Structure formats: structure tokens, C-alpha cells
Amino acid sequence: MLEFTYQEDGDLIKLLFVKKRLDQDQVNCKLVINYMPYSRMDRKIYGDLFTLQYICAFINDLNFEKVYVIEPHSAKTIELLHNSEAIYPALDWLPAIMDQMQFTDQDRIVFPDKGAAARYENAGYANSCIFDKTRHPQTGRIENMLLKRGDIPQGAKCIIVDDLCSAGGTFLWAGQILKQMGASEVYLLVTHCEPRVLSGKLLNQDSPINKVYTSTSMMHETHSKIEYITINLENYV
């Protein structure tokens, strides 16, 4: 089993070198991708690159026996990768976090967009809410965000669940809306979190987000508002 952590494009070349060396010894190998590079560039947009397609083709050419992807951004990754399977640890972490927060029927699981809802809604949480985002067609910047489904009871504790946090602007905005609607506490659960979050406003003391739960797939820096959760690969592969 080979575990691949991506931080820069040069890591893909290192993966190539390692796999070629294993091939020389005729060693069959499975691959675990902690975070899929360019996973958000998962569609054809006129005038832009369909980058995920090229990255998947690169990995396919390495001929791994099996490829496991931890929390891909969309189903497109698994569609493009040969012999691949997605792993969704966030859903396994959620019950323990709910117990820790003493979750009740008036508290809410919040999906920040339809993509997150599609990934997690089959988990069967009745007390879930879904946001809808409107993006600028050229820049991709979020222009508007509103609660499309569900309600927020006064004093509710909310857990926003998604695959990835970058600088955190989307979750900051969602948290502000949830607080305005009556939420008493707002938490963020994301499998992947970029170091950029440290330079944004999401972790400020006046932020509506009480705590961020995430893995070390992309960062290890300590912060009073970040709690890291270990992904136990033996539970999945």
C-alpha cells in the first residue's frame, strides 16, 4: 500500500519515480490518495483546462492495482480514475462529534451547497439543512448564499459538513447567516483543510465558527480553534 500526500506538483513526479521502481521489482501496489490534486477543476469550462482529467490520466498510466481517494470533491474523480474507490471519513467522524456536542433534535447538520448535500445526504440525518450558492459565471466568486431547505431553531447547535476548506470565506458567510437565524454555536467539519485558512478570518476570535474539525491530509499547524482527527486507513482498505 502506497500513501500519497500532495502538496505541490513535484510530488506527482516523486509518485512516478516510486511506482516505476516498484514495477522494476514486479511489486503489485495499491494507492491511497490523501487529497486528490486539482479535484475542484472537475469539469470542462470554455477557455480553461479540465485539469482533473489530465491528473487522473497520469495516475491511470501508473497502473495501480487499486486506487483509494479520501473524500474526493465530486464523483467525477472516481469516474475518471481506473479501479478507484472513494472513502468518506467525515461521515464516520460525525456521530462522535454530535455526541460530544450533546446534539438534540433541534440541532442541525448543515450542507453548504448542493455538492456537499449530494455527497452526504444519504447518511439519513433528518435534521439537515442545505444552502444554495450563486457564483459569478466568469470569476467563480460567490455572489449570494441562502438557506434553501430546512430551518434553524433558536439556540440550535449547527455542524457544517463539507470536503474542503481553503481560506474559509464560504463557511464564514454561512456561519454568519446561521447565527443571524438563531444558531447558538456553529462548528465546521471538513476532511481537508488548506493552510490558507490560517491567513483568513475563519479562525478569528470574533468568527461565528466555534471550532474546525479536520484531518492532517493538507496541514498540521496548531490553532486553538482546530481539532485534528486521525484517518485510520485500516478501517477502509
CSV table of C-alpha atoms in Angstrom, one decimal:
chain,number,residue,atom,x,y,z
A,1,MET,CA,0.0,0.0,0.0
A,2,LEU,CA,1.4,3.4,-1.1
A,3,GLU,CA,0.1,6.5,0.6
A,4,PHE,CA,0.3,9.7,-1.4
A,5,THR,CA,0.1,13.2,0.1
A,6,TYR,CA,0.0,16.1,-2.4
A,7,GLN,CA,1.5,19.5,-1.5
A,8,GLU,CA,3.0,20.6,-4.9
A,9,ASP,CA,3.1,19.3,-8.5
A,10,GLY,CA,6.6,17.9,-7.9
A,11,ASP,CA,5.0,15.3,-5.6
A,12,LEU,CA,3.4,13.8,-8.7
A,13,ILE,CA,6.8,13.2,-10.2
A,14,LYS,CA,8.0,11.6,-7.0
A,15,LEU,CA,5.0,9.3,-7.2
A,16,LEU,CA,6.0,8.4,-10.7
A,17,PHE,CA,9.6,7.5,-9.6
A,18,VAL,CA,8.4,5.4,-6.7
A,19,LYS,CA,5.9,3.4,-8.8
A,20,LYS,CA,8.5,2.8,-11.6
A,21,ARG,CA,10.9,1.5,-9.0
A,22,LEU,CA,8.2,-0.9,-7.6
A,23,ASP,CA,7.4,-2.0,-11.2
A,24,GLN,CA,11.1,-3.0,-11.7
A,25,ASP,CA,10.7,-5.5,-8.8
A,26,GLN,CA,7.3,-6.6,-10.1
A,27,VAL,CA,5.6,-5.4,-6.9
A,28,ASN,CA,1.8,-5.1,-7.1
A,29,CYS,CA,0.7,-1.9,-5.3
A,30,LYS,CA,-2.4,-0.1,-4.2
A,31,LEU,CA,-2.5,3.7,-3.8
A,32,VAL,CA,-4.2,5.8,-1.2
A,33,ILE,CA,-4.6,9.5,-2.2
A,34,ASN,CA,-5.0,11.6,0.9
A,35,TYR,CA,-6.2,14.6,-1.2
A,36,MET,CA,-6.8,14.4,-4.9
A,37,PRO,CA,-4.8,17.2,-6.7
A,38,TYR,CA,-6.9,19.6,-8.7
A,39,SER,CA,-10.1,17.9,-7.6
A,40,ARG,CA,-12.2,21.0,-7.9
A,41,MET,CA,-11.2,21.5,-11.5
A,42,ASP,CA,-13.6,18.7,-12.4
A,43,ARG,CA,-15.5,20.0,-15.5
A,44,LYS,CA,-14.9,21.5,-18.9
A,45,ILE,CA,-15.1,25.3,-18.9
A,46,TYR,CA,-14.7,27.2,-22.1
A,47,GLY,CA,-11.2,28.7,-22.3
A,48,ASP,CA,-9.9,26.8,-19.2
A,49,LEU,CA,-8.2,23.5,-18.6
A,50,PHE,CA,-10.1,20.3,-17.5
A,51,THR,CA,-7.1,19.7,-15.2
A,52,LEU,CA,-8.6,16.8,-13.2
A,53,GLN,CA,-8.9,14.8,-16.3
A,54,TYR,CA,-5.2,15.1,-17.0
A,55,ILE,CA,-4.2,14.2,-13.4
A,56,CYS,CA,-6.4,11.1,-13.5
A,57,ALA,CA,-4.9,10.1,-16.8
A,58,PHE,CA,-1.4,10.5,-15.3
A,59,ILE,CA,-2.3,8.2,-12.3
A,60,ASN,CA,-4.1,5.7,-14.6
A,61,ASP,CA,-0.9,5.3,-16.6
A,62,LEU,CA,0.9,4.2,-13.5
A,63,ASN,CA,-1.4,1.1,-13.4
A,64,PHE,CA,-2.0,0.8,-9.7
A,65,GLU,CA,-3.9,-2.4,-8.6
A,66,LYS,CA,-6.4,-0.2,-6.8
A,67,VAL,CA,-6.8,3.5,-6.0
A,68,TYR,CA,-8.5,4.8,-2.9
A,69,VAL,CA,-9.3,8.5,-2.8
A,70,ILE,CA,-10.1,10.2,0.6
A,71,GLU,CA,-13.1,12.5,0.2
A,72,PRO,CA,-13.0,13.4,-3.5
A,73,HIS,CA,-14.6,16.8,-4.3
A,74,SER,CA,-17.1,15.2,-6.7
A,75,ALA,CA,-18.0,11.8,-8.3
A,76,LYS,CA,-16.0,12.9,-11.3
A,77,THR,CA,-12.7,11.8,-9.7
A,78,ILE,CA,-13.9,8.2,-9.3
A,79,GLU,CA,-15.4,8.3,-12.7
A,80,LEU,CA,-12.1,9.2,-14.3
A,81,LEU,CA,-9.8,7.1,-12.2
A,82,HIS,CA,-9.5,3.4,-13.1
A,83,ASN,CA,-10.1,0.8,-10.3
A,84,SER,CA,-10.9,3.5,-7.8
A,85,GLU,CA,-13.0,3.9,-4.7
A,86,ALA,CA,-13.9,6.9,-2.6
A,87,ILE,CA,-13.5,7.0,1.2
A,88,TYR,CA,-15.7,9.4,3.2
A,89,PRO,CA,-14.3,9.6,6.8
A,90,ALA,CA,-16.3,12.8,7.7
A,91,LEU,CA,-19.5,10.7,7.9
A,92,ASP,CA,-17.7,8.3,10.3
A,93,TRP,CA,-16.5,11.2,12.5
A,94,LEU,CA,-19.8,13.0,12.6
A,95,PRO,CA,-21.6,10.8,15.3
A,96,ALA,CA,-18.8,11.2,17.8
A,97,ILE,CA,-18.8,15.0,17.3
A,98,MET,CA,-22.6,15.1,17.7
A,99,ASP,CA,-22.2,13.1,21.0
A,100,GLN,CA,-19.5,15.5,22.2
A,101,MET,CA,-21.8,18.4,21.5
A,102,GLN,CA,-24.8,16.7,23.1
A,103,PHE,CA,-26.7,17.0,19.8
A,104,THR,CA,-30.6,17.0,20.1
A,105,ASP,CA,-33.4,17.0,17.6
A,106,GLN,CA,-33.4,20.8,17.5
A,107,ASP,CA,-29.8,20.9,16.3
A,108,ARG,CA,-28.8,20.9,12.7
A,109,ILE,CA,-26.4,19.3,10.2
A,110,VAL,CA,-25.8,21.9,7.5
A,111,PHE,CA,-24.6,21.3,3.9
A,112,PRO,CA,-23.1,24.5,2.5
A,113,ASP,CA,-24.1,23.7,-1.1
A,114,LYS,CA,-25.8,21.1,-3.4
A,115,GLY,CA,-22.4,19.3,-3.9
A,116,ALA,CA,-22.0,18.6,-0.2
A,117,ALA,CA,-25.6,17.6,0.0
A,118,ALA,CA,-25.1,15.1,-2.8
A,119,ARG,CA,-22.0,13.6,-1.0
A,120,TYR,CA,-23.6,13.2,2.5
A,121,GLU,CA,-27.3,13.4,2.4
A,122,ASN,CA,-27.7,9.6,2.0
A,123,ALA,CA,-26.4,9.4,5.6
A,124,GLY,CA,-30.0,9.8,6.6
A,125,TYR,CA,-29.9,12.8,9.0
A,126,ALA,CA,-33.4,14.1,9.2
A,127,ASN,CA,-32.4,17.3,10.9
A,128,SER,CA,-30.3,18.6,7.9
A,129,CYS,CA,-30.3,21.9,6.1
A,130,ILE,CA,-29.0,22.9,2.7
A,131,PHE,CA,-27.6,26.2,1.5
A,132,ASP,CA,-27.7,27.4,-2.1
A,133,LYS,CA,-24.8,29.5,-3.5
A,134,THR,CA,-24.8,31.7,-6.6
A,135,ARG,CA,-21.4,32.2,-8.2
A,136,HIS,CA,-20.2,34.8,-10.8
A,137,PRO,CA,-20.1,32.9,-14.1
A,138,GLN,CA,-16.6,34.2,-15.0
A,139,THR,CA,-14.7,34.6,-11.7
A,140,GLY,CA,-16.4,31.9,-9.7
A,141,ARG,CA,-16.7,34.2,-6.7
A,142,ILE,CA,-19.8,33.6,-4.5
A,143,GLU,CA,-22.3,36.4,-5.0
A,144,ASN,CA,-25.1,35.2,-2.9
A,145,MET,CA,-25.9,32.5,-0.3
A,146,LEU,CA,-29.2,31.5,1.3
A,147,LEU,CA,-30.8,28.6,3.1
A,148,LYS,CA,-32.6,26.6,0.5
A,149,ARG,CA,-34.0,23.8,2.7
A,150,GLY,CA,-34.6,23.4,6.4
A,151,ASP,CA,-34.9,25.8,9.3
A,152,ILE,CA,-32.7,26.9,12.2
A,153,PRO,CA,-34.5,26.8,15.6
A,154,GLN,CA,-33.5,29.4,18.1
A,155,GLY,CA,-30.5,28.2,20.1
A,156,ALA,CA,-29.6,25.4,17.7
A,157,LYS,CA,-26.1,24.0,17.5
A,158,CYS,CA,-25.1,23.5,13.9
A,159,ILE,CA,-22.4,21.4,12.2
A,160,ILE,CA,-21.4,22.5,8.7
A,161,VAL,CA,-20.1,19.4,6.8
A,162,ASP,CA,-18.0,19.6,3.6
A,163,ASP,CA,-15.0,18.1,1.9
A,164,LEU,CA,-12.6,21.0,1.8
A,165,CYS,CA,-11.8,24.4,3.4
A,166,SER,CA,-9.5,26.8,1.6
A,167,ALA,CA,-9.4,30.3,3.1
A,168,GLY,CA,-12.8,29.7,4.7
A,169,GLY,CA,-14.8,32.6,3.2
A,170,THR,CA,-17.7,30.4,2.3
A,171,PHE,CA,-18.0,28.9,5.8
A,172,LEU,CA,-17.5,32.3,7.4
A,173,TRP,CA,-20.5,33.6,5.4
A,174,ALA,CA,-22.6,30.5,6.2
A,175,GLY,CA,-21.8,30.8,9.9
A,176,GLN,CA,-22.9,34.4,9.9
A,177,ILE,CA,-26.2,33.6,8.3
A,178,LEU,CA,-26.7,30.7,10.8
A,179,LYS,CA,-26.0,32.9,13.7
A,180,GLN,CA,-28.4,35.6,12.4
A,181,MET,CA,-31.1,32.9,12.1
A,182,GLY,CA,-30.7,32.0,15.7
A,183,ALA,CA,-27.9,29.4,16.0
A,184,SER,CA,-26.1,29.4,19.3
A,185,GLU,CA,-23.0,27.5,18.2
A,186,VAL,CA,-21.6,26.7,14.7
A,187,TYR,CA,-18.9,24.1,14.0
A,188,LEU,CA,-17.2,23.1,10.8
A,189,LEU,CA,-16.3,19.5,9.8
A,190,VAL,CA,-14.1,19.2,6.7
A,191,THR,CA,-11.9,16.3,5.7
A,192,HIS,CA,-9.4,18.5,4.1
A,193,CYS,CA,-8.2,22.0,5.2
A,194,GLU,CA,-5.6,24.1,3.4
A,195,PRO,CA,-3.0,26.2,5.4
A,196,ARG,CA,-4.6,29.2,3.8
A,197,VAL,CA,-7.3,29.1,6.5
A,198,LEU,CA,-4.7,30.5,8.9
A,199,SER,CA,-4.5,33.7,7.0
A,200,GLY,CA,-8.2,34.2,6.6
A,201,LYS,CA,-10.9,35.4,9.1
A,202,LEU,CA,-12.5,32.0,9.8
A,203,LEU,CA,-10.4,31.3,12.9
A,204,ASN,CA,-10.6,34.8,14.4
A,205,GLN,CA,-12.0,35.2,17.9
A,206,ASP,CA,-15.0,37.1,16.5
A,207,SER,CA,-15.7,34.4,13.9
A,208,PRO,CA,-19.1,32.7,14.1
A,209,ILE,CA,-17.3,29.3,13.8
A,210,ASN,CA,-16.6,27.9,17.2
A,211,LYS,CA,-14.2,25.1,16.1
A,212,VAL,CA,-12.9,23.4,12.9
A,213,TYR,CA,-12.6,19.6,12.8
A,214,THR,CA,-10.4,18.2,10.1
A,215,SER,CA,-7.6,15.7,9.2
A,216,THR,CA,-3.9,16.3,8.5
A,217,SER,CA,-4.3,15.5,4.8
A,218,MET,CA,-3.2,19.0,3.9
A,219,MET,CA,-1.9,20.8,7.0
A,220,HIS,CA,-0.5,20.1,10.6
A,221,GLU,CA,-0.3,23.6,12.0
A,222,THR,CA,-1.8,24.0,15.5
A,223,HIS,CA,-4.5,26.5,16.4
A,224,SER,CA,-6.9,26.8,19.3
A,225,LYS,CA,-9.9,26.5,17.0
A,226,ILE,CA,-8.6,23.5,15.0
A,227,GLU,CA,-9.0,19.9,16.2
A,228,TYR,CA,-7.4,17.2,14.1
A,229,ILE,CA,-9.0,13.8,13.6
A,230,THR,CA,-6.9,10.8,12.5
A,231,ILE,CA,-8.0,8.8,9.4
A,232,ASN,CA,-7.5,5.2,10.2
A,233,LEU,CA,-6.9,3.7,6.8
A,234,GLU,CA,-7.1,0.1,8.1
A,235,ASN,CA,-10.9,0.8,8.6
A,236,TYR,CA,-11.3,1.4,4.9
A,237,VAL,CA,-8.7,-0.5,2.8
